[in-house]
Amino acid sequence: PTGYIHIGNIRSAIYPYLIAKQAGGQFILRIEDTDQARFVEGATELIFDTLRWLGLEWDEGPIVGGPHVPYVQTERKAIYIEWAKKLIEKGRAYADNTSSEQIDEYRKEDEAKKVPYLYRNHRPKNPPTWHEGLPIRFKTIPKEYSWHDEVMGDLHTGPEVCDDIILIKGDGLPTYNFAHIVDDTLMECSHITRGVEYLSSTPNYLALYDALEVPRHIFVSLPHILAPNGHKKLGKRDGAKSVTEYRDDGILPEAMTNYLACLGWNDGTEQEIYSLEELIEKFSVHRIQNSGARFDEVKILWMNGQWIRKIATEQGIDELYARTCETSGSEDFSRYDIFKPIDFWPESAKTETDEYKKAVLSIIYDRLKTLSDLRTMTTYFFEDPVVDLSMITSSKFLKKYSETELVGLLTETIEALNDVKDEDWTDDNLQNILNDLLAKTEKKPAEFFSLIRIAVSFAPFSPALHLTLRVLGKNRTLARLNKVRTALANN
């Protein structure tokens, strides 16, 4: 819990979730908060909310409990000290009172000798008796190590990478290097899924497994998520955003989970859209690629658009609408700690009814890439657009017509629509009327329909014209057509 949660964190959570669920196992959430200098207030709750939002509910961990409580590492301090003291008793660890200044001197000495710095070469000959406030170091036995990684294959290193790593820091809290092995053992974890950057530390972990006399876990090393240029690890400077920012931008949790699961994995088919249930069924660690995967924002936007359409067509407009205007009083939203409700509609939509907004959504959803697109793509449904005659007179379809001709076309349209009864203001009837007007005026569809579309929306594009008119309603449609006709006549 050191701050915002980036997409690499989430991919590293998705894969063990899929492994656990596919095997009928338990997905464990553990809060590794031993680096108190980097601890950020509220970051733990952000982890909870992010996992909940994505649908990655944990079976064991904070809040839900489980057989291995506590699941917060700062609350397990006594456990780590007990395990470290056992290593001291076995001669495989020692207390170390060497100052940071002395350690810097050791580094400089090795640099001057042009040899790699290894603390084991400066190990104190007579270490002090351990007491609170003293770090505890592992006493390594340098040797070669071989191991298997589910993604990287069979690996081997020489003794030169083994060192006397710190197990317990001066503040009494463990390092990650020590705590994760103790906890993974006690919590009966099967797979250890983490970034490929930890491969270089694995020999030290293997030495600890041996010294503690506990079995190794199954290692799954995940390659980096790369910047779009493919040359380096994705970072903030490359446009990487936190998961919360993607949520605020209107990315659906289904799309985020789908995209990140497929960022470096595929099931060997052409399929790209997966529900969480499908991912659980089809996921295999053996199909995770062993090289980095490029992050592609265009792809996640495309995938989000696919999910918007999937929800609308399979679950219905009511479900999609609920995603567009979250309320703090909803049963689903009450489970969040710090996530706030988001309304993706324009400010001017707040006074409109739910039914009207659902009608708008039903004809616009297939154009959305994100839910936040609603704020820019639907304003003309809720507020009368500013009449900008240049959009008409400069249109490639309309600029050949005089203002008198355009006024005439609008007049014919107004007269035809004015005769429509309220109960006949339907998709089919409006489409027939527009087609009849097209035949009567002998204009090309692109010309005639462009005039009407611009007059009622002044937007660069809109859904099918008859659908737009139906949702706007008779009164609003006629008022806008009359307003534009008057402006053209007086220009």
Short mmCIF file of C-alpha atoms in Angstrom, two decimals:
data_model
loop_
_atom_site.label_atom_id
_atom_site.label_comp_id
_atom_site.label_asym_id
_atom_site.label_seq_id
_atom_site.Cartn_x
_atom_site.Cartn_y
_atom_site.Cartn_z
CA PRO A 1 0.00 0.00 0.00
CA THR A 2 2.41 2.67 -1.22
CA GLY A 3 0.06 4.80 -3.33
CA TYR A 4 -1.84 4.50 -6.57
CA ILE A 5 -2.40 1.09 -8.13
CA HIS A 6 -1.00 0.73 -11.63
CA ILE A 7 -1.98 -1.82 -14.24
CA GLY A 8 1.07 -3.99 -13.56
CA ASN A 9 -0.13 -4.50 -9.98
CA ILE A 10 -3.53 -5.57 -11.23
CA ARG A 11 -2.25 -8.01 -13.84
CA SER A 12 -0.17 -9.58 -11.07
CA ALA A 13 -3.41 -10.04 -9.11
CA ILE A 14 -5.54 -11.29 -12.02
CA TYR A 15 -3.30 -14.25 -12.87
CA PRO A 16 -3.18 -15.83 -9.37
CA TYR A 17 -6.93 -15.23 -9.10
CA LEU A 18 -7.46 -17.22 -12.30
CA ILE A 19 -5.03 -19.95 -11.18
CA ALA A 20 -6.82 -20.30 -7.83
CA LYS A 21 -10.35 -20.29 -9.23
CA GLN A 22 -9.53 -22.72 -12.03
CA ALA A 23 -8.10 -25.18 -9.50
CA GLY A 24 -10.97 -24.75 -7.04
CA GLY A 25 -8.54 -23.13 -4.62
CA GLN A 26 -8.49 -20.00 -2.48
CA PHE A 27 -7.45 -16.53 -3.63
CA ILE A 28 -5.58 -14.86 -0.77
CA LEU A 29 -5.14 -11.14 -0.25
CA ARG A 30 -2.19 -10.20 1.94
CA ILE A 31 -1.23 -6.61 2.76
CA GLU A 32 2.55 -6.32 2.61
CA ASP A 33 3.03 -3.06 4.51
CA THR A 34 6.46 -3.59 6.06
CA ASP A 35 8.04 -0.66 4.19
CA GLN A 36 6.62 1.95 6.53
CA ALA A 37 8.63 4.77 4.95
CA ARG A 38 6.62 4.33 1.74
CA PHE A 39 3.27 3.56 3.37
CA VAL A 40 0.47 5.86 2.16
CA GLU A 41 -2.64 6.45 4.24
CA GLY A 42 -5.72 5.12 2.45
CA ALA A 43 -3.73 2.98 0.03
CA THR A 44 -4.84 -0.25 1.72
CA GLU A 45 -8.50 0.67 1.27
CA LEU A 46 -7.72 1.57 -2.34
CA ILE A 47 -6.45 -2.00 -2.85
CA PHE A 48 -9.70 -3.35 -1.41
CA ASP A 49 -11.88 -1.14 -3.61
CA THR A 50 -9.89 -1.81 -6.78
CA LEU A 51 -10.08 -5.58 -6.40
CA ARG A 52 -13.79 -5.41 -5.58
CA TRP A 53 -14.46 -3.16 -8.57
CA LEU A 54 -12.71 -5.62 -10.87
CA GLY A 55 -14.66 -8.54 -9.42
CA LEU A 56 -11.55 -10.14 -7.90
CA GLU A 57 -13.12 -11.04 -4.56
CA TRP A 58 -10.64 -12.64 -2.16
CA ASP A 59 -11.47 -15.83 -0.25
CA GLU A 60 -9.00 -15.16 2.57
CA GLY A 61 -7.57 -11.89 3.79
CA PRO A 62 -8.45 -8.66 5.54
CA ILE A 63 -12.15 -8.09 6.24
CA VAL A 64 -13.20 -11.64 5.23
CA GLY A 65 -10.74 -13.40 7.57
CA GLY A 66 -9.61 -16.99 7.12
CA PRO A 67 -7.56 -19.74 8.79
CA HIS A 68 -4.25 -17.84 8.59
CA VAL A 69 -5.05 -14.53 10.28
CA PRO A 70 -3.74 -11.91 10.45
CA TYR A 71 -3.27 -11.04 6.77
CA VAL A 72 -1.52 -7.70 7.34
CA GLN A 73 2.25 -8.13 7.65
CA THR A 74 2.81 -5.43 10.27
CA GLU A 75 0.46 -7.46 12.49
CA ARG A 76 2.62 -10.58 11.97
CA LYS A 77 5.85 -9.06 13.29
CA ALA A 78 6.29 -11.62 16.09
CA ILE A 79 5.97 -14.49 13.60
CA TYR A 80 8.85 -13.25 11.44
CA ILE A 81 11.10 -12.62 14.43
CA GLU A 82 10.39 -16.13 15.71
CA TRP A 83 11.38 -17.65 12.36
CA ALA A 84 14.50 -15.48 12.11
CA LYS A 85 15.60 -16.46 15.63
CA LYS A 86 15.29 -20.13 14.65
CA LEU A 87 17.71 -19.46 11.81
CA ILE A 88 20.12 -17.82 14.28
CA GLU A 89 19.91 -20.93 16.48
CA LYS A 90 20.72 -23.10 13.45
CA GLY A 91 23.71 -20.92 12.54
CA ARG A 92 22.01 -19.69 9.36
CA ALA A 93 21.41 -16.09 10.43
CA TYR A 94 23.09 -13.51 12.63
CA ALA A 95 22.47 -10.16 14.29
CA ASP A 96 24.32 -7.32 12.60
CA ASN A 97 25.20 -3.96 14.13
CA THR A 98 27.28 -2.71 11.19
CA SER A 99 26.52 0.95 10.49
CA SER A 100 25.34 2.21 7.11
CA GLU A 101 28.55 4.27 6.90
CA GLN A 102 30.66 1.13 7.31
CA ILE A 103 28.60 -0.66 4.66
CA ASP A 104 29.26 2.24 2.27
CA GLU A 105 32.98 1.80 2.95
CA TYR A 106 32.72 -1.89 2.06
CA ARG A 107 31.08 -0.96 -1.23
CA LYS A 108 33.84 1.51 -2.05
CA GLU A 109 36.51 -1.06 -1.20
CA ASP A 110 35.01 -3.62 -3.55
CA GLU A 111 34.57 -1.00 -6.25
CA ALA A 112 38.24 -0.05 -5.94
CA LYS A 113 39.18 -3.72 -6.24
CA LYS A 114 36.84 -4.00 -9.24
CA VAL A 115 35.01 -6.92 -7.69
CA PRO A 116 31.22 -7.26 -7.21
CA TYR A 117 30.02 -6.03 -3.84
CA LEU A 118 28.73 -8.89 -1.70
CA TYR A 119 28.04 -8.36 1.97
CA ARG A 120 28.93 -11.97 2.73
CA ASN A 121 32.57 -11.06 2.05
CA HIS A 122 32.39 -8.54 4.92
CA ARG A 123 30.39 -10.70 7.31
CA PRO A 124 31.29 -9.91 10.97
CA LYS A 125 33.41 -12.62 12.58
CA ASN A 126 31.82 -12.21 16.01
CA PRO A 127 28.26 -10.98 15.53
CA PRO A 128 26.51 -9.61 18.62
CA THR A 129 23.66 -11.30 20.45
CA TRP A 130 20.41 -10.21 18.88
CA HIS A 131 18.15 -7.76 20.67
CA GLU A 132 15.37 -5.48 19.48
CA GLY A 133 16.69 -2.70 17.27
CA LEU A 134 19.34 -4.87 15.59
CA PRO A 135 18.87 -6.12 12.03
CA ILE A 136 19.11 -9.85 11.38
CA ARG A 137 20.92 -11.07 8.27
CA PHE A 138 20.78 -14.42 6.53
CA LYS A 139 24.04 -16.39 6.56
CA THR A 140 24.18 -17.74 3.06
CA ILE A 141 26.11 -20.75 1.82
CA PRO A 142 27.15 -19.84 -1.73
CA LYS A 143 26.32 -22.54 -4.25
CA GLU A 144 24.76 -23.11 -7.63
CA TYR A 145 20.97 -23.20 -7.91
CA SER A 146 18.64 -24.65 -10.51
CA TRP A 147 14.89 -24.19 -10.56
CA HIS A 148 11.89 -24.27 -12.85
CA ASP A 149 9.72 -21.29 -13.64
CA GLU A 150 6.32 -21.93 -15.25
CA VAL A 151 6.87 -19.05 -17.69
CA MET A 152 10.64 -18.78 -18.04
CA GLY A 153 11.42 -22.49 -18.05
CA ASP A 154 14.46 -24.14 -16.43
CA LEU A 155 16.90 -21.65 -14.91
CA HIS A 156 20.36 -21.90 -13.35
CA THR A 157 22.72 -19.55 -11.53
CA GLY A 158 26.15 -19.77 -10.01
CA PRO A 159 27.14 -19.02 -6.39
CA GLU A 160 28.09 -15.42 -7.20
CA VAL A 161 24.51 -14.20 -6.73
CA CYS A 162 24.03 -15.56 -3.20
CA ASP A 163 24.44 -13.01 -0.43
CA ASP A 164 23.72 -12.29 3.23
CA ILE A 165 20.42 -10.49 2.72
CA ILE A 166 18.62 -8.69 5.55
CA LEU A 167 15.75 -10.67 7.07
CA ILE A 168 14.64 -8.37 9.90
CA LYS A 169 15.23 -4.62 9.73
CA GLY A 170 16.21 -2.36 12.60
CA ASP A 171 12.56 -1.43 13.18
CA GLY A 172 11.75 -5.09 13.83
CA LEU A 173 9.80 -5.52 10.61
CA PRO A 174 10.83 -8.07 7.97
CA THR A 175 12.03 -7.40 4.47
CA TYR A 176 9.94 -8.62 1.55
CA ASN A 177 12.64 -11.19 0.81
CA PHE A 178 11.99 -12.93 4.12
CA ALA A 179 8.34 -12.19 4.90
CA HIS A 180 6.90 -13.56 1.68
CA ILE A 181 8.57 -16.95 2.15
CA VAL A 182 7.36 -17.24 5.74
CA ASP A 183 3.83 -16.17 4.81
CA ASP A 184 3.60 -18.21 1.61
CA THR A 185 4.60 -21.26 3.65
CA LEU A 186 2.27 -20.66 6.58
CA MET A 187 -0.63 -19.70 4.32
CA GLU A 188 -0.13 -22.86 2.24
CA CYS A 189 0.27 -21.00 -1.05
CA SER A 190 0.82 -23.04 -4.18
CA HIS A 191 1.83 -20.54 -6.89
CA ILE A 192 4.01 -17.46 -6.43
CA THR A 193 3.16 -15.01 -9.19
CA ARG A 194 5.32 -11.89 -9.45
CA GLY A 195 7.24 -9.69 -11.86
CA VAL A 196 10.23 -10.95 -13.79
CA GLU A 197 12.42 -8.42 -11.96
CA TYR A 198 12.46 -10.81 -8.98
CA LEU A 199 14.24 -13.55 -10.96
CA SER A 200 17.65 -12.21 -9.95
CA SER A 201 16.68 -12.58 -6.28
CA THR A 202 15.34 -16.11 -6.63
CA PRO A 203 18.64 -17.86 -5.71
CA ASN A 204 18.55 -16.05 -2.35
CA TYR A 205 14.96 -17.19 -1.91
CA LEU A 206 15.95 -20.76 -2.71
CA ALA A 207 18.73 -20.56 -0.13
CA LEU A 208 16.14 -19.43 2.42
CA TYR A 209 13.79 -22.29 1.51
CA ASP A 210 16.65 -24.71 2.15
CA ALA A 211 17.72 -23.10 5.42
CA LEU A 212 14.14 -23.02 6.69
CA GLU A 213 13.65 -26.60 5.52
CA VAL A 214 10.39 -25.81 3.75
CA PRO A 215 9.36 -26.91 0.24
CA ARG A 216 9.65 -24.55 -2.69
CA HIS A 217 6.56 -23.05 -4.24
CA ILE A 218 5.61 -23.00 -7.92
CA PHE A 219 7.19 -19.92 -9.51
CA VAL A 220 5.33 -17.90 -12.16
CA SER A 221 7.37 -14.91 -13.35
CA LEU A 222 5.50 -12.29 -15.36
CA PRO A 223 7.36 -10.31 -18.05
CA HIS A 224 7.18 -6.53 -17.95
CA ILE A 225 4.34 -4.53 -19.41
CA LEU A 226 6.19 -2.40 -21.95
CA ALA A 227 5.69 1.17 -23.11
CA PRO A 228 3.97 1.54 -26.51
CA ASN A 229 7.36 1.80 -28.25
CA GLY A 230 8.29 -1.62 -26.87
CA HIS A 231 11.71 -0.46 -25.67
CA LYS A 232 11.21 -0.04 -21.94
CA LYS A 233 8.97 -0.85 -18.99
CA LEU A 234 5.73 1.11 -18.99
CA GLY A 235 5.85 4.17 -16.74
CA LYS A 236 3.93 7.37 -16.01
CA ARG A 237 5.88 9.24 -18.67
CA ASP A 238 4.53 6.82 -21.24
CA GLY A 239 0.94 7.69 -20.39
CA ALA A 240 0.41 4.93 -17.85
CA LYS A 241 -2.50 5.72 -15.58
CA SER A 242 -3.68 4.29 -12.32
CA VAL A 243 -6.61 1.89 -12.32
CA THR A 244 -8.65 4.56 -10.54
CA GLU A 245 -8.00 6.99 -13.39
CA TYR A 246 -9.18 4.44 -15.92
CA ARG A 247 -12.34 3.95 -13.86
CA ASP A 248 -12.87 7.72 -13.72
CA ASP A 249 -12.45 7.85 -17.51
CA GLY A 250 -15.29 5.38 -17.99
CA ILE A 251 -13.44 2.12 -18.53
CA LEU A 252 -15.57 -0.83 -17.44
CA PRO A 253 -14.12 -3.33 -14.93
CA GLU A 254 -14.90 -6.21 -17.32
CA ALA A 255 -12.85 -4.51 -20.05
CA MET A 256 -9.94 -3.76 -17.71
CA THR A 257 -9.77 -7.34 -16.46
CA ASN A 258 -10.17 -8.71 -19.99
CA TYR A 259 -7.45 -6.48 -21.43
CA LEU A 260 -4.89 -7.05 -18.69
CA ALA A 261 -5.44 -10.82 -18.65
CA CYS A 262 -4.72 -10.87 -22.39
CA LEU A 263 -1.70 -8.58 -22.11
CA GLY A 264 0.91 -11.29 -22.55
CA TRP A 265 -1.48 -14.28 -22.63
CA ASN A 266 -3.83 -15.89 -25.12
CA ASP A 267 -5.63 -19.20 -25.36
CA GLY A 268 -4.34 -19.99 -28.85
CA THR A 269 -7.53 -18.86 -30.62
CA GLU A 270 -8.65 -15.62 -32.28
CA GLN A 271 -10.95 -14.81 -29.36
CA GLU A 272 -10.31 -11.45 -27.69
CA ILE A 273 -13.38 -10.77 -25.56
CA TYR A 274 -13.55 -12.88 -22.39
CA SER A 275 -15.77 -12.70 -19.35
CA LEU A 276 -14.14 -13.45 -16.01
CA GLU A 277 -15.83 -16.86 -16.07
CA GLU A 278 -14.37 -17.61 -19.51
CA LEU A 279 -10.91 -16.54 -18.35
CA ILE A 280 -11.14 -18.88 -15.37
CA GLU A 281 -12.07 -21.72 -17.71
CA LYS A 282 -9.44 -21.10 -20.39
CA PHE A 283 -6.45 -19.59 -18.56
CA SER A 284 -3.16 -21.50 -18.46
CA VAL A 285 0.15 -20.28 -17.05
CA HIS A 286 1.88 -22.21 -19.83
CA ARG A 287 0.47 -19.80 -22.41
CA ILE A 288 1.87 -16.68 -20.72
CA GLN A 289 4.47 -15.27 -23.10
CA ASN A 290 8.01 -15.03 -21.74
CA SER A 291 8.74 -11.65 -23.33
CA GLY A 292 7.30 -8.24 -22.51
CA ALA A 293 3.90 -7.17 -23.83
CA ARG A 294 3.31 -3.67 -25.19
CA PHE A 295 0.60 -1.59 -23.57
CA ASP A 296 -1.83 -0.29 -26.19
CA GLU A 297 -4.32 2.36 -25.07
CA VAL A 298 -6.11 2.18 -28.43
CA LYS A 299 -6.73 -1.52 -27.83
CA ILE A 300 -8.17 -1.03 -24.36
CA LEU A 301 -10.52 1.67 -25.70
CA TRP A 302 -11.63 -0.69 -28.47
CA MET A 303 -12.15 -3.49 -25.97
CA ASN A 304 -14.12 -1.19 -23.68
CA GLY A 305 -16.40 -0.30 -26.57
CA GLN A 306 -16.94 -3.99 -27.21
CA TRP A 307 -17.89 -4.50 -23.57
CA ILE A 308 -20.30 -1.56 -23.60
CA ARG A 309 -22.11 -3.16 -26.54
CA LYS A 310 -21.94 -6.61 -24.96
CA ILE A 311 -23.58 -5.41 -21.75
CA ALA A 312 -26.25 -3.46 -23.64
CA THR A 313 -27.20 -6.38 -25.88
CA GLU A 314 -26.82 -9.26 -23.41
CA GLN A 315 -27.80 -7.68 -20.09
CA GLY A 316 -29.95 -4.83 -21.32
CA ILE A 317 -29.97 -1.04 -21.38
CA ASP A 318 -31.06 -0.89 -17.74
CA GLU A 319 -27.82 -2.59 -16.65
CA LEU A 320 -25.65 -0.37 -18.85
CA TYR A 321 -27.52 2.71 -17.64
CA ALA A 322 -26.82 1.75 -14.02
CA ARG A 323 -23.10 1.85 -14.88
CA THR A 324 -23.41 5.40 -16.26
CA CYS A 325 -24.87 7.03 -13.16
CA GLU A 326 -23.68 5.33 -9.99
CA THR A 327 -25.36 6.38 -6.78
CA SER A 328 -23.93 6.13 -3.29
CA GLY A 329 -27.18 4.61 -2.09
CA SER A 330 -27.06 1.59 -4.36
CA GLU A 331 -26.57 -1.79 -2.70
CA ASP A 332 -23.57 -2.57 -4.90
CA PHE A 333 -21.82 0.70 -4.16
CA SER A 334 -22.07 0.34 -0.40
CA ARG A 335 -19.27 -2.22 -0.39
CA TYR A 336 -16.60 0.33 -1.32
CA ASP A 337 -14.44 2.08 1.25
CA ILE A 338 -13.21 5.12 -0.66
CA PHE A 339 -14.49 4.85 -4.24
CA LYS A 340 -16.96 7.64 -4.93
CA PRO A 341 -19.98 7.37 -7.26
CA ILE A 342 -19.47 8.66 -10.80
CA ASP A 343 -22.11 10.24 -13.04
CA PHE A 344 -20.92 10.09 -16.65
CA TRP A 345 -23.76 12.20 -18.08
CA PRO A 346 -23.50 15.92 -18.97
CA GLU A 347 -24.39 18.35 -16.20
CA SER A 348 -27.47 19.39 -18.17
CA ALA A 349 -28.80 15.82 -17.97
CA LYS A 350 -29.28 15.95 -14.21
CA THR A 351 -32.81 17.34 -14.49
CA GLU A 352 -33.93 14.77 -17.08
CA THR A 353 -35.74 11.57 -16.21
CA ASP A 354 -34.07 8.18 -16.08
CA GLU A 355 -36.38 6.98 -18.86
CA TYR A 356 -35.30 9.77 -21.19
CA LYS A 357 -31.61 9.13 -20.51
CA LYS A 358 -32.12 5.41 -21.10
CA ALA A 359 -33.71 6.26 -24.45
CA VAL A 360 -30.67 8.37 -25.34
CA LEU A 361 -28.32 5.59 -24.24
CA SER A 362 -30.22 3.01 -26.30
CA ILE A 363 -29.37 4.80 -29.56
CA ILE A 364 -25.88 6.07 -28.70
CA TYR A 365 -24.20 3.16 -26.86
CA ASP A 366 -22.78 1.56 -30.00
CA ARG A 367 -20.70 4.72 -30.61
CA LEU A 368 -19.17 4.86 -27.14
CA LYS A 369 -15.59 3.88 -26.41
CA THR A 370 -15.82 4.94 -22.77
CA LEU A 371 -18.73 5.89 -20.54
CA SER A 372 -17.26 9.38 -20.22
CA ASP A 373 -17.93 9.88 -23.95
CA LEU A 374 -21.53 10.49 -22.89
CA ARG A 375 -20.51 13.91 -21.56
CA THR A 376 -19.49 15.13 -25.01
CA MET A 377 -21.62 13.01 -27.34
CA THR A 378 -25.07 13.54 -25.83
CA THR A 379 -25.23 17.22 -24.81
CA TYR A 380 -27.64 18.13 -27.65
CA PHE A 381 -30.21 15.75 -26.19
CA PHE A 382 -30.35 17.81 -23.00
CA GLU A 383 -29.69 21.40 -24.04
CA ASP A 384 -30.51 23.35 -27.18
CA PRO A 385 -27.35 23.66 -29.25
CA VAL A 386 -26.00 27.04 -30.27
CA VAL A 387 -27.07 27.77 -33.84
CA ASP A 388 -23.90 27.88 -35.93
CA LEU A 389 -24.93 28.43 -39.54
CA SER A 390 -21.35 27.93 -40.72
CA MET A 391 -21.75 24.20 -40.02
CA ILE A 392 -24.48 24.20 -42.66
CA THR A 393 -23.05 26.65 -45.19
CA SER A 394 -19.58 25.06 -45.08
CA SER A 395 -20.79 21.45 -45.21
CA LYS A 396 -19.49 19.64 -48.29
CA PHE A 397 -23.01 18.30 -48.79
CA LEU A 398 -24.86 21.62 -48.37
CA LYS A 399 -22.59 24.48 -49.44
CA LYS A 400 -23.90 24.34 -53.02
CA TYR A 401 -27.40 25.31 -51.84
CA SER A 402 -28.55 28.88 -51.33
CA GLU A 403 -30.03 29.90 -48.00
CA THR A 404 -33.41 30.23 -49.71
CA GLU A 405 -33.21 26.62 -50.88
CA LEU A 406 -32.23 25.44 -47.41
CA VAL A 407 -35.12 27.36 -45.86
CA GLY A 408 -37.45 25.64 -48.33
CA LEU A 409 -36.17 22.18 -47.41
CA LEU A 410 -36.59 22.91 -43.71
CA THR A 411 -40.11 24.24 -44.28
CA GLU A 412 -41.18 21.05 -46.06
CA THR A 413 -39.70 18.98 -43.23
CA ILE A 414 -41.40 21.04 -40.52
CA GLU A 415 -44.77 20.77 -42.27
CA ALA A 416 -44.46 17.00 -42.66
CA LEU A 417 -43.41 16.42 -39.05
CA ASN A 418 -45.95 18.86 -37.65
CA ASP A 419 -48.77 16.65 -38.94
CA VAL A 420 -47.51 13.58 -37.03
CA LYS A 421 -49.62 12.68 -34.00
CA ASP A 422 -47.77 12.12 -30.74
CA GLU A 423 -48.62 8.42 -30.69
CA ASP A 424 -47.25 8.07 -34.24
CA TRP A 425 -43.85 9.59 -33.34
CA THR A 426 -42.16 6.20 -33.74
CA ASP A 427 -39.02 4.89 -35.40
CA ASP A 428 -40.81 3.28 -38.34
CA ASN A 429 -43.15 6.18 -39.01
CA LEU A 430 -40.36 8.78 -38.80
CA GLN A 431 -38.18 6.75 -41.14
CA ASN A 432 -41.04 6.54 -43.66
CA ILE A 433 -41.67 10.29 -43.45
CA LEU A 434 -37.99 11.09 -43.99
CA ASN A 435 -37.84 8.73 -46.97
CA ASP A 436 -40.98 10.32 -48.44
CA LEU A 437 -39.42 13.77 -48.03
CA LEU A 438 -36.27 12.51 -49.70
CA ALA A 439 -38.26 11.34 -52.70
CA LYS A 440 -40.37 14.50 -52.82
CA THR A 441 -37.41 16.91 -52.67
CA GLU A 442 -35.31 14.75 -55.03
CA LYS A 443 -32.23 15.33 -52.90
CA LYS A 444 -29.42 12.92 -52.15
CA PRO A 445 -29.65 11.26 -48.70
CA ALA A 446 -26.28 12.69 -47.62
CA GLU A 447 -27.51 16.20 -48.44
CA PHE A 448 -31.03 16.15 -47.05
CA PHE A 449 -30.28 14.11 -43.95
CA SER A 450 -27.18 16.22 -43.18
CA LEU A 451 -29.31 19.37 -43.13
CA ILE A 452 -31.84 17.91 -40.70
CA ARG A 453 -29.17 16.29 -38.52
CA ILE A 454 -27.18 19.51 -38.17
CA ALA A 455 -30.33 21.55 -37.54
CA VAL A 456 -31.43 19.41 -34.59
CA SER A 457 -28.03 18.61 -33.08
CA PHE A 458 -25.21 20.81 -34.43
CA ALA A 459 -23.03 17.81 -33.64
CA PRO A 460 -20.38 16.33 -35.96
CA PHE A 461 -22.31 13.06 -35.98
CA SER A 462 -25.39 11.49 -34.45
CA PRO A 463 -27.20 8.17 -34.39
CA ALA A 464 -29.52 7.34 -37.29
CA LEU A 465 -31.65 10.43 -37.97
CA HIS A 466 -35.05 8.83 -37.37
CA LEU A 467 -33.79 7.48 -34.01
CA THR A 468 -32.44 10.89 -33.02
CA LEU A 469 -35.75 12.59 -33.85
CA ARG A 470 -37.75 9.96 -32.01
CA VAL A 471 -35.72 10.39 -28.80
CA LEU A 472 -35.65 14.19 -29.01
CA GLY A 473 -39.42 14.16 -29.30
CA LYS A 474 -41.77 16.14 -31.50
CA ASN A 475 -41.74 19.44 -29.63
CA ARG A 476 -37.97 19.64 -29.25
CA THR A 477 -37.38 18.59 -32.87
CA LEU A 478 -39.79 21.15 -34.35
CA ALA A 479 -38.52 23.93 -32.10
CA ARG A 480 -34.95 23.39 -33.29
CA LEU A 481 -35.90 23.11 -36.96
CA ASN A 482 -37.90 26.34 -36.71
CA LYS A 483 -35.02 28.10 -34.96
CA VAL A 484 -32.56 27.18 -37.71
CA ARG A 485 -35.05 28.06 -40.47
CA THR A 486 -35.54 31.50 -38.94
CA ALA A 487 -31.79 32.04 -38.58
CA LEU A 488 -31.21 31.13 -42.24
CA ALA A 489 -34.06 33.33 -43.41
CA ASN A 490 -32.71 36.32 -41.46
CA ASN A 491 -29.05 35.77 -42.34
#
